[in-house]
Amino acid sequence: MRLNALQKLLERIYRVEVGLDVEDFLITDPELARQLDTSINPRESKEKLLVSQQGDQLDLALFLDASVMARLSEDDPLVSLHSENFVDFLLAVEGVSHFLYLIWNAGVERGVTLLELEMQAEVDKFVTATSLWKHQGRNLVSSELRYCLFEAPAYDAALDRVQRQRYEDANHYAGKYCLRLENRYLKTARAGAMMEELRRFYRLTQGEKIRLIDSAA
Protein backbone atom coordinates (compact mmCIF):
# COMPACT_ATOMS: atom_id res chain seq x y z
CA MET A 1 0.00 0.00 0.00
CA ARG A 2 1.25 3.45 -0.86
CA LEU A 3 0.73 5.96 1.91
CA ASN A 4 -0.03 8.72 -0.58
CA ALA A 5 -2.99 6.65 -1.83
CA LEU A 6 -4.30 6.59 1.74
CA GLN A 7 -3.67 10.35 1.97
CA LYS A 8 -5.70 10.89 -1.22
CA LEU A 9 -8.54 8.82 0.24
CA LEU A 10 -8.67 11.03 3.33
CA GLU A 11 -8.40 14.17 1.21
CA ARG A 12 -11.38 13.01 -0.88
CA ILE A 13 -13.44 12.19 2.19
CA TYR A 14 -12.84 15.59 3.79
CA ARG A 15 -12.47 17.66 0.60
CA VAL A 16 -9.09 19.02 1.64
CA GLU A 17 -5.81 19.27 -0.24
CA VAL A 18 -2.48 20.13 1.31
CA GLY A 19 -0.17 20.06 -1.72
CA LEU A 20 2.38 17.84 0.05
CA ASP A 21 3.01 14.11 -0.35
CA VAL A 22 3.24 12.16 2.90
CA GLU A 23 5.77 9.77 1.37
CA ASP A 24 8.25 12.62 1.03
CA PHE A 25 8.25 12.76 4.86
CA LEU A 26 8.30 9.01 5.52
CA ILE A 27 11.09 7.31 7.46
CA THR A 28 11.15 3.60 8.30
CA ASP A 29 14.39 3.25 10.30
CA PRO A 30 13.63 3.01 14.06
CA GLU A 31 17.10 4.26 15.02
CA LEU A 32 16.64 7.42 12.96
CA ALA A 33 13.22 7.87 14.57
CA ARG A 34 14.82 7.65 18.02
CA GLN A 35 17.36 10.31 17.07
CA LEU A 36 14.65 12.67 15.77
CA ASP A 37 12.25 12.16 18.68
CA THR A 38 12.55 15.21 20.95
CA SER A 39 9.39 14.56 22.97
CA ILE A 40 9.44 14.68 26.76
CA ASN A 41 8.67 10.98 27.20
CA PRO A 42 9.91 9.22 24.04
CA ARG A 43 8.78 5.62 23.72
CA GLU A 44 9.13 2.78 21.29
CA SER A 45 6.32 2.70 18.74
CA LYS A 46 5.73 1.33 15.25
CA GLU A 47 4.26 4.70 14.25
CA LYS A 48 4.84 8.28 15.29
CA LEU A 49 4.70 11.75 13.80
CA LEU A 50 7.90 13.60 14.67
CA VAL A 51 7.46 17.35 14.90
CA SER A 52 9.94 20.14 15.60
CA GLN A 53 8.91 23.79 15.49
CA GLN A 54 11.10 26.87 15.65
CA GLY A 55 9.16 30.07 15.13
CA ASP A 56 7.19 29.75 11.92
CA GLN A 57 9.28 26.79 10.70
CA LEU A 58 7.76 23.33 11.13
CA ASP A 59 9.90 20.24 10.54
CA LEU A 60 8.06 16.94 10.13
CA ALA A 61 8.82 13.27 9.67
CA LEU A 62 6.38 10.37 9.76
CA PHE A 63 7.86 7.16 11.11
CA LEU A 64 6.29 3.85 10.18
CA ASP A 65 8.40 0.82 10.95
CA ALA A 66 9.85 -0.97 7.92
CA SER A 67 8.16 -4.22 8.97
CA VAL A 68 4.75 -2.51 8.90
CA MET A 69 5.40 -1.02 5.47
CA ALA A 70 6.59 -4.39 4.13
CA ARG A 71 3.43 -6.16 5.29
CA LEU A 72 1.22 -3.41 3.85
CA SER A 73 3.04 -3.73 0.54
CA GLU A 74 2.53 -7.50 0.45
CA ASP A 75 -1.11 -7.39 1.56
CA ASP A 76 -2.65 -4.09 0.48
CA PRO A 77 -5.69 -3.11 2.60
CA LEU A 78 -6.78 -0.65 -0.08
CA VAL A 79 -7.37 -3.72 -2.26
CA SER A 80 -8.68 -5.99 0.49
CA LEU A 81 -8.99 -4.97 4.13
CA HIS A 82 -9.33 -7.96 6.43
CA SER A 83 -8.34 -9.24 9.86
CA GLU A 84 -4.75 -10.11 8.89
CA ASN A 85 -3.80 -6.60 7.73
CA PHE A 86 -6.20 -4.60 9.92
CA VAL A 87 -3.74 -3.66 12.70
CA ASP A 88 -1.07 -2.48 10.25
CA PHE A 89 -3.76 -0.56 8.36
CA LEU A 90 -4.76 1.26 11.56
CA LEU A 91 -1.13 2.26 12.20
CA ALA A 92 -0.90 3.69 8.68
CA VAL A 93 -4.20 5.56 9.03
CA GLU A 94 -3.10 7.06 12.33
CA GLY A 95 0.17 8.33 10.89
CA VAL A 96 -1.31 9.73 7.68
CA SER A 97 -4.21 11.26 9.60
CA HIS A 98 -1.82 13.08 11.95
CA PHE A 99 0.25 14.32 9.01
CA LEU A 100 -2.72 15.54 6.98
CA TYR A 101 -4.58 17.18 9.86
CA LEU A 102 -1.49 19.00 11.13
CA ILE A 103 -0.54 20.28 7.67
CA TRP A 104 -4.09 21.32 6.80
CA ASN A 105 -4.47 23.29 10.04
CA ALA A 106 -1.08 24.92 9.54
CA GLY A 107 -2.27 25.96 6.08
CA VAL A 108 -5.23 27.82 7.58
CA GLU A 109 -2.96 29.24 10.31
CA ARG A 110 -4.56 27.32 13.13
CA GLY A 111 -2.75 25.39 15.84
CA VAL A 112 -3.82 21.94 17.01
CA THR A 113 -3.47 20.10 20.29
CA LEU A 114 -2.26 16.53 20.73
CA LEU A 115 -5.75 15.57 21.89
CA GLU A 116 -7.23 17.01 18.71
CA LEU A 117 -4.80 15.02 16.55
CA GLU A 118 -5.55 11.77 18.36
CA MET A 119 -9.32 12.31 18.35
CA GLN A 120 -9.37 13.00 14.58
CA ALA A 121 -7.18 9.96 13.91
CA GLU A 122 -9.60 7.71 15.80
CA VAL A 123 -12.51 9.04 13.76
CA ASP A 124 -10.46 8.56 10.58
CA LYS A 125 -9.88 4.87 11.40
CA PHE A 126 -13.62 4.28 11.63
CA VAL A 127 -14.42 6.31 8.53
CA THR A 128 -11.71 4.86 6.27
CA ALA A 129 -12.47 1.27 7.25
CA THR A 130 -16.17 1.91 6.63
CA SER A 131 -15.43 3.48 3.24
CA LEU A 132 -13.07 0.72 2.14
CA TRP A 133 -15.34 -2.13 3.13
CA LYS A 134 -18.24 -0.55 1.27
CA HIS A 135 -16.05 -0.05 -1.83
CA GLN A 136 -14.74 -3.61 -1.59
CA GLY A 137 -18.27 -5.01 -1.43
CA ARG A 138 -17.92 -6.44 2.07
CA ASN A 139 -20.76 -6.65 4.55
CA LEU A 140 -19.95 -4.07 7.20
CA VAL A 141 -21.38 -4.35 10.68
CA SER A 142 -20.57 -0.87 11.95
CA SER A 143 -21.29 -1.76 15.58
CA GLU A 144 -18.64 -4.50 15.48
CA LEU A 145 -16.08 -2.12 13.99
CA ARG A 146 -16.95 0.52 16.58
CA TYR A 147 -16.60 -2.03 19.38
CA CYS A 148 -13.21 -3.10 18.07
CA LEU A 149 -11.93 0.47 17.91
CA PHE A 150 -13.50 2.06 20.97
CA GLU A 151 -14.98 -0.40 23.45
CA ALA A 152 -11.93 -2.53 24.20
CA PRO A 153 -8.86 -0.32 23.65
CA ALA A 154 -5.37 -1.46 24.68
CA TYR A 155 -2.96 1.24 25.83
CA ASP A 156 0.82 1.16 25.83
CA ALA A 157 2.13 0.50 29.36
CA ALA A 158 4.93 3.02 28.70
CA LEU A 159 2.48 5.93 28.57
CA ASP A 160 2.77 8.35 31.46
CA ARG A 161 -0.35 9.57 33.29
CA VAL A 162 -0.88 12.64 31.08
CA GLN A 163 -0.37 10.68 27.86
CA ARG A 164 -2.67 7.89 29.00
CA GLN A 165 -5.41 10.40 29.86
CA ARG A 166 -5.09 12.05 26.46
CA TYR A 167 -5.50 8.72 24.64
CA GLU A 168 -8.44 7.78 26.84
CA ASP A 169 -10.14 11.13 26.17
CA ALA A 170 -9.54 10.82 22.42
CA ASN A 171 -10.99 7.31 22.42
CA HIS A 172 -13.99 8.45 24.49
CA TYR A 173 -14.96 11.40 22.30
CA ALA A 174 -14.24 9.67 18.99
CA GLY A 175 -16.23 6.64 20.09
CA LYS A 176 -19.24 8.79 20.97
CA TYR A 177 -18.98 10.62 17.66
CA CYS A 178 -18.76 7.42 15.63
CA LEU A 179 -21.83 6.08 17.48
CA ARG A 180 -23.57 9.27 16.29
CA LEU A 181 -22.46 8.55 12.70
CA GLU A 182 -23.64 4.97 12.95
CA ASN A 183 -27.09 5.86 14.31
CA ARG A 184 -27.73 8.87 12.07
CA TYR A 185 -26.28 7.70 8.78
CA LEU A 186 -24.97 4.14 8.53
CA LYS A 187 -28.11 2.47 9.84
CA THR A 188 -30.22 4.48 7.42
CA ALA A 189 -27.86 4.22 4.41
CA ARG A 190 -27.33 8.00 4.18
CA ALA A 191 -23.67 7.93 3.12
CA GLY A 192 -23.82 11.26 1.28
CA ALA A 193 -25.20 13.08 4.30
CA MET A 194 -22.54 11.48 6.49
CA MET A 195 -19.79 12.79 4.22
CA GLU A 196 -21.16 16.31 4.51
CA GLU A 197 -21.21 16.09 8.30
CA LEU A 198 -17.68 14.69 8.39
CA ARG A 199 -16.41 17.61 6.32
CA ARG A 200 -17.99 20.08 8.71
CA PHE A 201 -16.61 18.20 11.71
CA TYR A 202 -13.08 18.20 10.27
CA ARG A 203 -13.08 22.00 10.14
CA LEU A 204 -14.27 22.54 13.71
CA THR A 205 -11.91 23.48 16.53
CA GLN A 206 -11.27 21.03 19.34
CA GLY A 207 -13.72 22.83 21.63
CA GLU A 208 -16.40 22.91 18.96
CA LYS A 209 -15.96 19.19 18.28
CA ILE A 210 -16.27 18.28 21.94
CA ARG A 211 -19.35 20.46 22.40
CA LEU A 212 -20.98 18.84 19.35
CA ILE A 213 -20.22 15.35 20.65
CA ASP A 214 -21.46 16.12 24.16
CA SER A 215 -24.64 17.74 22.84
CA ALA A 216 -25.55 14.57 20.97
CA ALA A 217 -24.99 12.25 23.95
mmCIF file of C-alpha atoms in Angstrom:
data_model
loop_
_atom_site.group_PDB
_atom_site.id
_atom_site.type_symbol
_atom_site.label_atom_id
_atom_site.label_comp_id
_atom_site.label_asym_id
_atom_site.label_seq_id
_atom_site.Cartn_x
_atom_site.Cartn_y
_atom_site.Cartn_z
ATOM 1 C CA MET A 1 0.000 0.000 0.000
ATOM 2 C CA ARG A 2 1.246 3.451 -0.865
ATOM 3 C CA LEU A 3 0.728 5.963 1.914
ATOM 4 C CA ASN A 4 -0.033 8.720 -0.578
ATOM 5 C CA ALA A 5 -2.991 6.649 -1.826
ATOM 6 C CA LEU A 6 -4.303 6.591 1.744
ATOM 7 C CA GLN A 7 -3.672 10.347 1.967
ATOM 8 C CA LYS A 8 -5.695 10.886 -1.218
ATOM 9 C CA LEU A 9 -8.542 8.820 0.239
ATOM 10 C CA LEU A 10 -8.669 11.029 3.329
ATOM 11 C CA GLU A 11 -8.397 14.170 1.209
ATOM 12 C CA ARG A 12 -11.378 13.014 -0.879
ATOM 13 C CA ILE A 13 -13.445 12.195 2.190
ATOM 14 C CA TYR A 14 -12.838 15.595 3.787
ATOM 15 C CA ARG A 15 -12.466 17.659 0.602
ATOM 16 C CA VAL A 16 -9.089 19.022 1.635
ATOM 17 C CA GLU A 17 -5.813 19.273 -0.238
ATOM 18 C CA VAL A 18 -2.481 20.130 1.314
ATOM 19 C CA GLY A 19 -0.168 20.058 -1.715
ATOM 20 C CA LEU A 20 2.379 17.840 0.052
ATOM 21 C CA ASP A 21 3.013 14.107 -0.350
ATOM 22 C CA VAL A 22 3.236 12.160 2.903
ATOM 23 C CA GLU A 23 5.765 9.772 1.366
ATOM 24 C CA ASP A 24 8.254 12.623 1.034
ATOM 25 C CA PHE A 25 8.253 12.765 4.855
ATOM 26 C CA LEU A 26 8.297 9.011 5.518
ATOM 27 C CA ILE A 27 11.087 7.312 7.459
ATOM 28 C CA THR A 28 11.154 3.595 8.301
ATOM 29 C CA ASP A 29 14.390 3.254 10.305
ATOM 30 C CA PRO A 30 13.633 3.008 14.064
ATOM 31 C CA GLU A 31 17.099 4.256 15.019
ATOM 32 C CA LEU A 32 16.636 7.416 12.958
ATOM 33 C CA ALA A 33 13.216 7.874 14.571
ATOM 34 C CA ARG A 34 14.824 7.652 18.024
ATOM 35 C CA GLN A 35 17.355 10.315 17.070
ATOM 36 C CA LEU A 36 14.654 12.670 15.775
ATOM 37 C CA ASP A 37 12.248 12.161 18.682
ATOM 38 C CA THR A 38 12.550 15.215 20.948
ATOM 39 C CA SER A 39 9.387 14.564 22.974
ATOM 40 C CA ILE A 40 9.443 14.677 26.762
ATOM 41 C CA ASN A 41 8.670 10.984 27.197
ATOM 42 C CA PRO A 42 9.907 9.224 24.037
ATOM 43 C CA ARG A 43 8.781 5.620 23.718
ATOM 44 C CA GLU A 44 9.129 2.779 21.287
ATOM 45 C CA SER A 45 6.323 2.701 18.738
ATOM 46 C CA LYS A 46 5.727 1.328 15.250
ATOM 47 C CA GLU A 47 4.259 4.697 14.246
ATOM 48 C CA LYS A 48 4.835 8.275 15.295
ATOM 49 C CA LEU A 49 4.696 11.745 13.797
ATOM 50 C CA LEU A 50 7.895 13.600 14.665
ATOM 51 C CA VAL A 51 7.464 17.355 14.904
ATOM 52 C CA SER A 52 9.942 20.138 15.598
ATOM 53 C CA GLN A 53 8.912 23.790 15.494
ATOM 54 C CA GLN A 54 11.100 26.872 15.649
ATOM 55 C CA GLY A 55 9.159 30.072 15.127
ATOM 56 C CA ASP A 56 7.190 29.749 11.917
ATOM 57 C CA GLN A 57 9.276 26.792 10.699
ATOM 58 C CA LEU A 58 7.758 23.332 11.127
ATOM 59 C CA ASP A 59 9.896 20.238 10.539
ATOM 60 C CA LEU A 60 8.065 16.936 10.132
ATOM 61 C CA ALA A 61 8.822 13.269 9.669
ATOM 62 C CA LEU A 62 6.382 10.369 9.761
ATOM 63 C CA PHE A 63 7.858 7.156 11.112
ATOM 64 C CA LEU A 64 6.292 3.848 10.181
ATOM 65 C CA ASP A 65 8.402 0.822 10.952
ATOM 66 C CA ALA A 66 9.852 -0.968 7.923
ATOM 67 C CA SER A 67 8.157 -4.217 8.974
ATOM 68 C CA VAL A 68 4.750 -2.513 8.899
ATOM 69 C CA MET A 69 5.401 -1.024 5.468
ATOM 70 C CA ALA A 70 6.592 -4.394 4.129
ATOM 71 C CA ARG A 71 3.433 -6.159 5.291
ATOM 72 C CA LEU A 72 1.219 -3.411 3.855
ATOM 73 C CA SER A 73 3.040 -3.725 0.541
ATOM 74 C CA GLU A 74 2.530 -7.499 0.454
ATOM 75 C CA ASP A 75 -1.115 -7.392 1.560
ATOM 76 C CA ASP A 76 -2.649 -4.093 0.476
ATOM 77 C CA PRO A 77 -5.686 -3.114 2.598
ATOM 78 C CA LEU A 78 -6.782 -0.645 -0.078
ATOM 79 C CA VAL A 79 -7.369 -3.716 -2.259
ATOM 80 C CA SER A 80 -8.683 -5.992 0.486
ATOM 81 C CA LEU A 81 -8.990 -4.965 4.132
ATOM 82 C CA HIS A 82 -9.332 -7.959 6.433
ATOM 83 C CA SER A 83 -8.338 -9.237 9.859
ATOM 84 C CA GLU A 84 -4.751 -10.109 8.890
ATOM 85 C CA ASN A 85 -3.805 -6.600 7.730
ATOM 86 C CA PHE A 86 -6.200 -4.602 9.920
ATOM 87 C CA VAL A 87 -3.742 -3.664 12.704
ATOM 88 C CA ASP A 88 -1.073 -2.483 10.252
ATOM 89 C CA PHE A 89 -3.759 -0.556 8.355
ATOM 90 C CA LEU A 90 -4.757 1.262 11.558
ATOM 91 C CA LEU A 91 -1.134 2.255 12.196
ATOM 92 C CA ALA A 92 -0.901 3.687 8.682
ATOM 93 C CA VAL A 93 -4.203 5.563 9.025
ATOM 94 C CA GLU A 94 -3.096 7.061 12.326
ATOM 95 C CA GLY A 95 0.169 8.334 10.888
ATOM 96 C CA VAL A 96 -1.314 9.726 7.676
ATOM 97 C CA SER A 97 -4.207 11.263 9.600
ATOM 98 C CA HIS A 98 -1.820 13.082 11.951
ATOM 99 C CA PHE A 99 0.248 14.322 9.007
ATOM 100 C CA LEU A 100 -2.723 15.540 6.978
ATOM 101 C CA TYR A 101 -4.580 17.179 9.863
ATOM 102 C CA LEU A 102 -1.492 19.004 11.133
ATOM 103 C CA ILE A 103 -0.535 20.277 7.672
ATOM 104 C CA TRP A 104 -4.086 21.323 6.800
ATOM 105 C CA ASN A 105 -4.472 23.286 10.036
ATOM 106 C CA ALA A 106 -1.079 24.915 9.538
ATOM 107 C CA GLY A 107 -2.268 25.964 6.082
ATOM 108 C CA VAL A 108 -5.228 27.824 7.580
ATOM 109 C CA GLU A 109 -2.960 29.237 10.307
ATOM 110 C CA ARG A 110 -4.556 27.316 13.131
ATOM 111 C CA GLY A 111 -2.753 25.393 15.840
ATOM 112 C CA VAL A 112 -3.816 21.944 17.010
ATOM 113 C CA THR A 113 -3.470 20.097 20.293
ATOM 114 C CA LEU A 114 -2.262 16.533 20.731
ATOM 115 C CA LEU A 115 -5.751 15.566 21.888
ATOM 116 C CA GLU A 116 -7.230 17.008 18.707
ATOM 117 C CA LEU A 117 -4.797 15.019 16.552
ATOM 118 C CA GLU A 118 -5.551 11.771 18.364
ATOM 119 C CA MET A 119 -9.319 12.306 18.345
ATOM 120 C CA GLN A 120 -9.369 13.001 14.584
ATOM 121 C CA ALA A 121 -7.175 9.962 13.912
ATOM 122 C CA GLU A 122 -9.599 7.712 15.804
ATOM 123 C CA VAL A 123 -12.506 9.037 13.762
ATOM 124 C CA ASP A 124 -10.460 8.560 10.581
ATOM 125 C CA LYS A 125 -9.883 4.874 11.404
ATOM 126 C CA PHE A 126 -13.623 4.277 11.634
ATOM 127 C CA VAL A 127 -14.420 6.308 8.527
ATOM 128 C CA THR A 128 -11.711 4.863 6.267
ATOM 129 C CA ALA A 129 -12.474 1.266 7.246
ATOM 130 C CA THR A 130 -16.168 1.911 6.626
ATOM 131 C CA SER A 131 -15.427 3.484 3.245
ATOM 132 C CA LEU A 132 -13.075 0.722 2.139
ATOM 133 C CA TRP A 133 -15.344 -2.131 3.132
ATOM 134 C CA LYS A 134 -18.237 -0.545 1.268
ATOM 135 C CA HIS A 135 -16.053 -0.046 -1.832
ATOM 136 C CA GLN A 136 -14.745 -3.610 -1.594
ATOM 137 C CA GLY A 137 -18.270 -5.012 -1.428
ATOM 138 C CA ARG A 138 -17.921 -6.436 2.074
ATOM 139 C CA ASN A 139 -20.761 -6.647 4.548
ATOM 140 C CA LEU A 140 -19.952 -4.067 7.204
ATOM 141 C CA VAL A 141 -21.380 -4.352 10.677
ATOM 142 C CA SER A 142 -20.566 -0.873 11.952
ATOM 143 C CA SER A 143 -21.291 -1.756 15.577
ATOM 144 C CA GLU A 144 -18.644 -4.504 15.476
ATOM 145 C CA LEU A 145 -16.082 -2.116 13.993
ATOM 146 C CA ARG A 146 -16.949 0.519 16.577
ATOM 147 C CA TYR A 147 -16.600 -2.033 19.383
ATOM 148 C CA CYS A 148 -13.211 -3.104 18.069
ATOM 149 C CA LEU A 149 -11.933 0.469 17.914
ATOM 150 C CA PHE A 150 -13.504 2.061 20.974
ATOM 151 C CA GLU A 151 -14.981 -0.397 23.451
ATOM 152 C CA ALA A 152 -11.932 -2.530 24.197
ATOM 153 C CA PRO A 153 -8.862 -0.323 23.652
ATOM 154 C CA ALA A 154 -5.375 -1.462 24.678
ATOM 155 C CA TYR A 155 -2.963 1.241 25.830
ATOM 156 C CA ASP A 156 0.823 1.156 25.832
ATOM 157 C CA ALA A 157 2.128 0.501 29.358
ATOM 158 C CA ALA A 158 4.930 3.017 28.697
ATOM 159 C CA LEU A 159 2.476 5.929 28.570
ATOM 160 C CA ASP A 160 2.768 8.355 31.460
ATOM 161 C CA ARG A 161 -0.347 9.570 33.295
ATOM 162 C CA VAL A 162 -0.879 12.637 31.084
ATOM 163 C CA GLN A 163 -0.371 10.685 27.860
ATOM 164 C CA ARG A 164 -2.667 7.885 28.999
ATOM 165 C CA GLN A 165 -5.415 10.396 29.862
ATOM 166 C CA ARG A 166 -5.086 12.046 26.456
ATOM 167 C CA TYR A 167 -5.500 8.724 24.636
ATOM 168 C CA GLU A 168 -8.443 7.776 26.842
ATOM 169 C CA ASP A 169 -10.138 11.126 26.166
ATOM 170 C CA ALA A 170 -9.540 10.818 22.422
ATOM 171 C CA ASN A 171 -10.995 7.312 22.424
ATOM 172 C CA HIS A 172 -13.993 8.450 24.486
ATOM 173 C CA TYR A 173 -14.956 11.399 22.300
ATOM 174 C CA ALA A 174 -14.237 9.671 18.993
ATOM 175 C CA GLY A 175 -16.228 6.640 20.094
ATOM 176 C CA LYS A 176 -19.238 8.786 20.969
ATOM 177 C CA TYR A 177 -18.976 10.619 17.660
ATOM 178 C CA CYS A 178 -18.756 7.417 15.631
ATOM 179 C CA LEU A 179 -21.829 6.085 17.477
ATOM 180 C CA ARG A 180 -23.575 9.269 16.288
ATOM 181 C CA LEU A 181 -22.457 8.547 12.696
ATOM 182 C CA GLU A 182 -23.638 4.970 12.950
ATOM 183 C CA ASN A 183 -27.087 5.859 14.308
ATOM 184 C CA ARG A 184 -27.726 8.872 12.072
ATOM 185 C CA TYR A 185 -26.282 7.703 8.782
ATOM 186 C CA LEU A 186 -24.967 4.145 8.527
ATOM 187 C CA LYS A 187 -28.106 2.473 9.845
ATOM 188 C CA THR A 188 -30.218 4.481 7.416
ATOM 189 C CA ALA A 189 -27.859 4.223 4.412
ATOM 190 C CA ARG A 190 -27.325 7.998 4.177
ATOM 191 C CA ALA A 191 -23.672 7.933 3.123
ATOM 192 C CA GLY A 192 -23.816 11.262 1.283
ATOM 193 C CA ALA A 193 -25.196 13.082 4.300
ATOM 194 C CA MET A 194 -22.535 11.480 6.492
ATOM 195 C CA MET A 195 -19.785 12.791 4.219
ATOM 196 C CA GLU A 196 -21.156 16.312 4.508
ATOM 197 C CA GLU A 197 -21.206 16.094 8.298
ATOM 198 C CA LEU A 198 -17.675 14.687 8.389
ATOM 199 C CA ARG A 199 -16.412 17.612 6.321
ATOM 200 C CA ARG A 200 -17.990 20.083 8.712
ATOM 201 C CA PHE A 201 -16.612 18.196 11.708
ATOM 202 C CA TYR A 202 -13.080 18.201 10.271
ATOM 203 C CA ARG A 203 -13.080 21.996 10.144
ATOM 204 C CA LEU A 204 -14.269 22.544 13.709
ATOM 205 C CA THR A 205 -11.911 23.483 16.525
ATOM 206 C CA GLN A 206 -11.271 21.034 19.336
ATOM 207 C CA GLY A 207 -13.718 22.830 21.628
ATOM 208 C CA GLU A 208 -16.401 22.909 18.956
ATOM 209 C CA LYS A 209 -15.964 19.191 18.283
ATOM 210 C CA ILE A 210 -16.265 18.275 21.939
ATOM 211 C CA ARG A 211 -19.348 20.462 22.403
ATOM 212 C CA LEU A 212 -20.979 18.839 19.355
ATOM 213 C CA ILE A 213 -20.220 15.350 20.653
ATOM 214 C CA ASP A 214 -21.461 16.123 24.162
ATOM 215 C CA SER A 215 -24.640 17.745 22.838
ATOM 216 C CA ALA A 216 -25.548 14.571 20.975
ATOM 217 C CA ALA A 217 -24.986 12.251 23.946
#
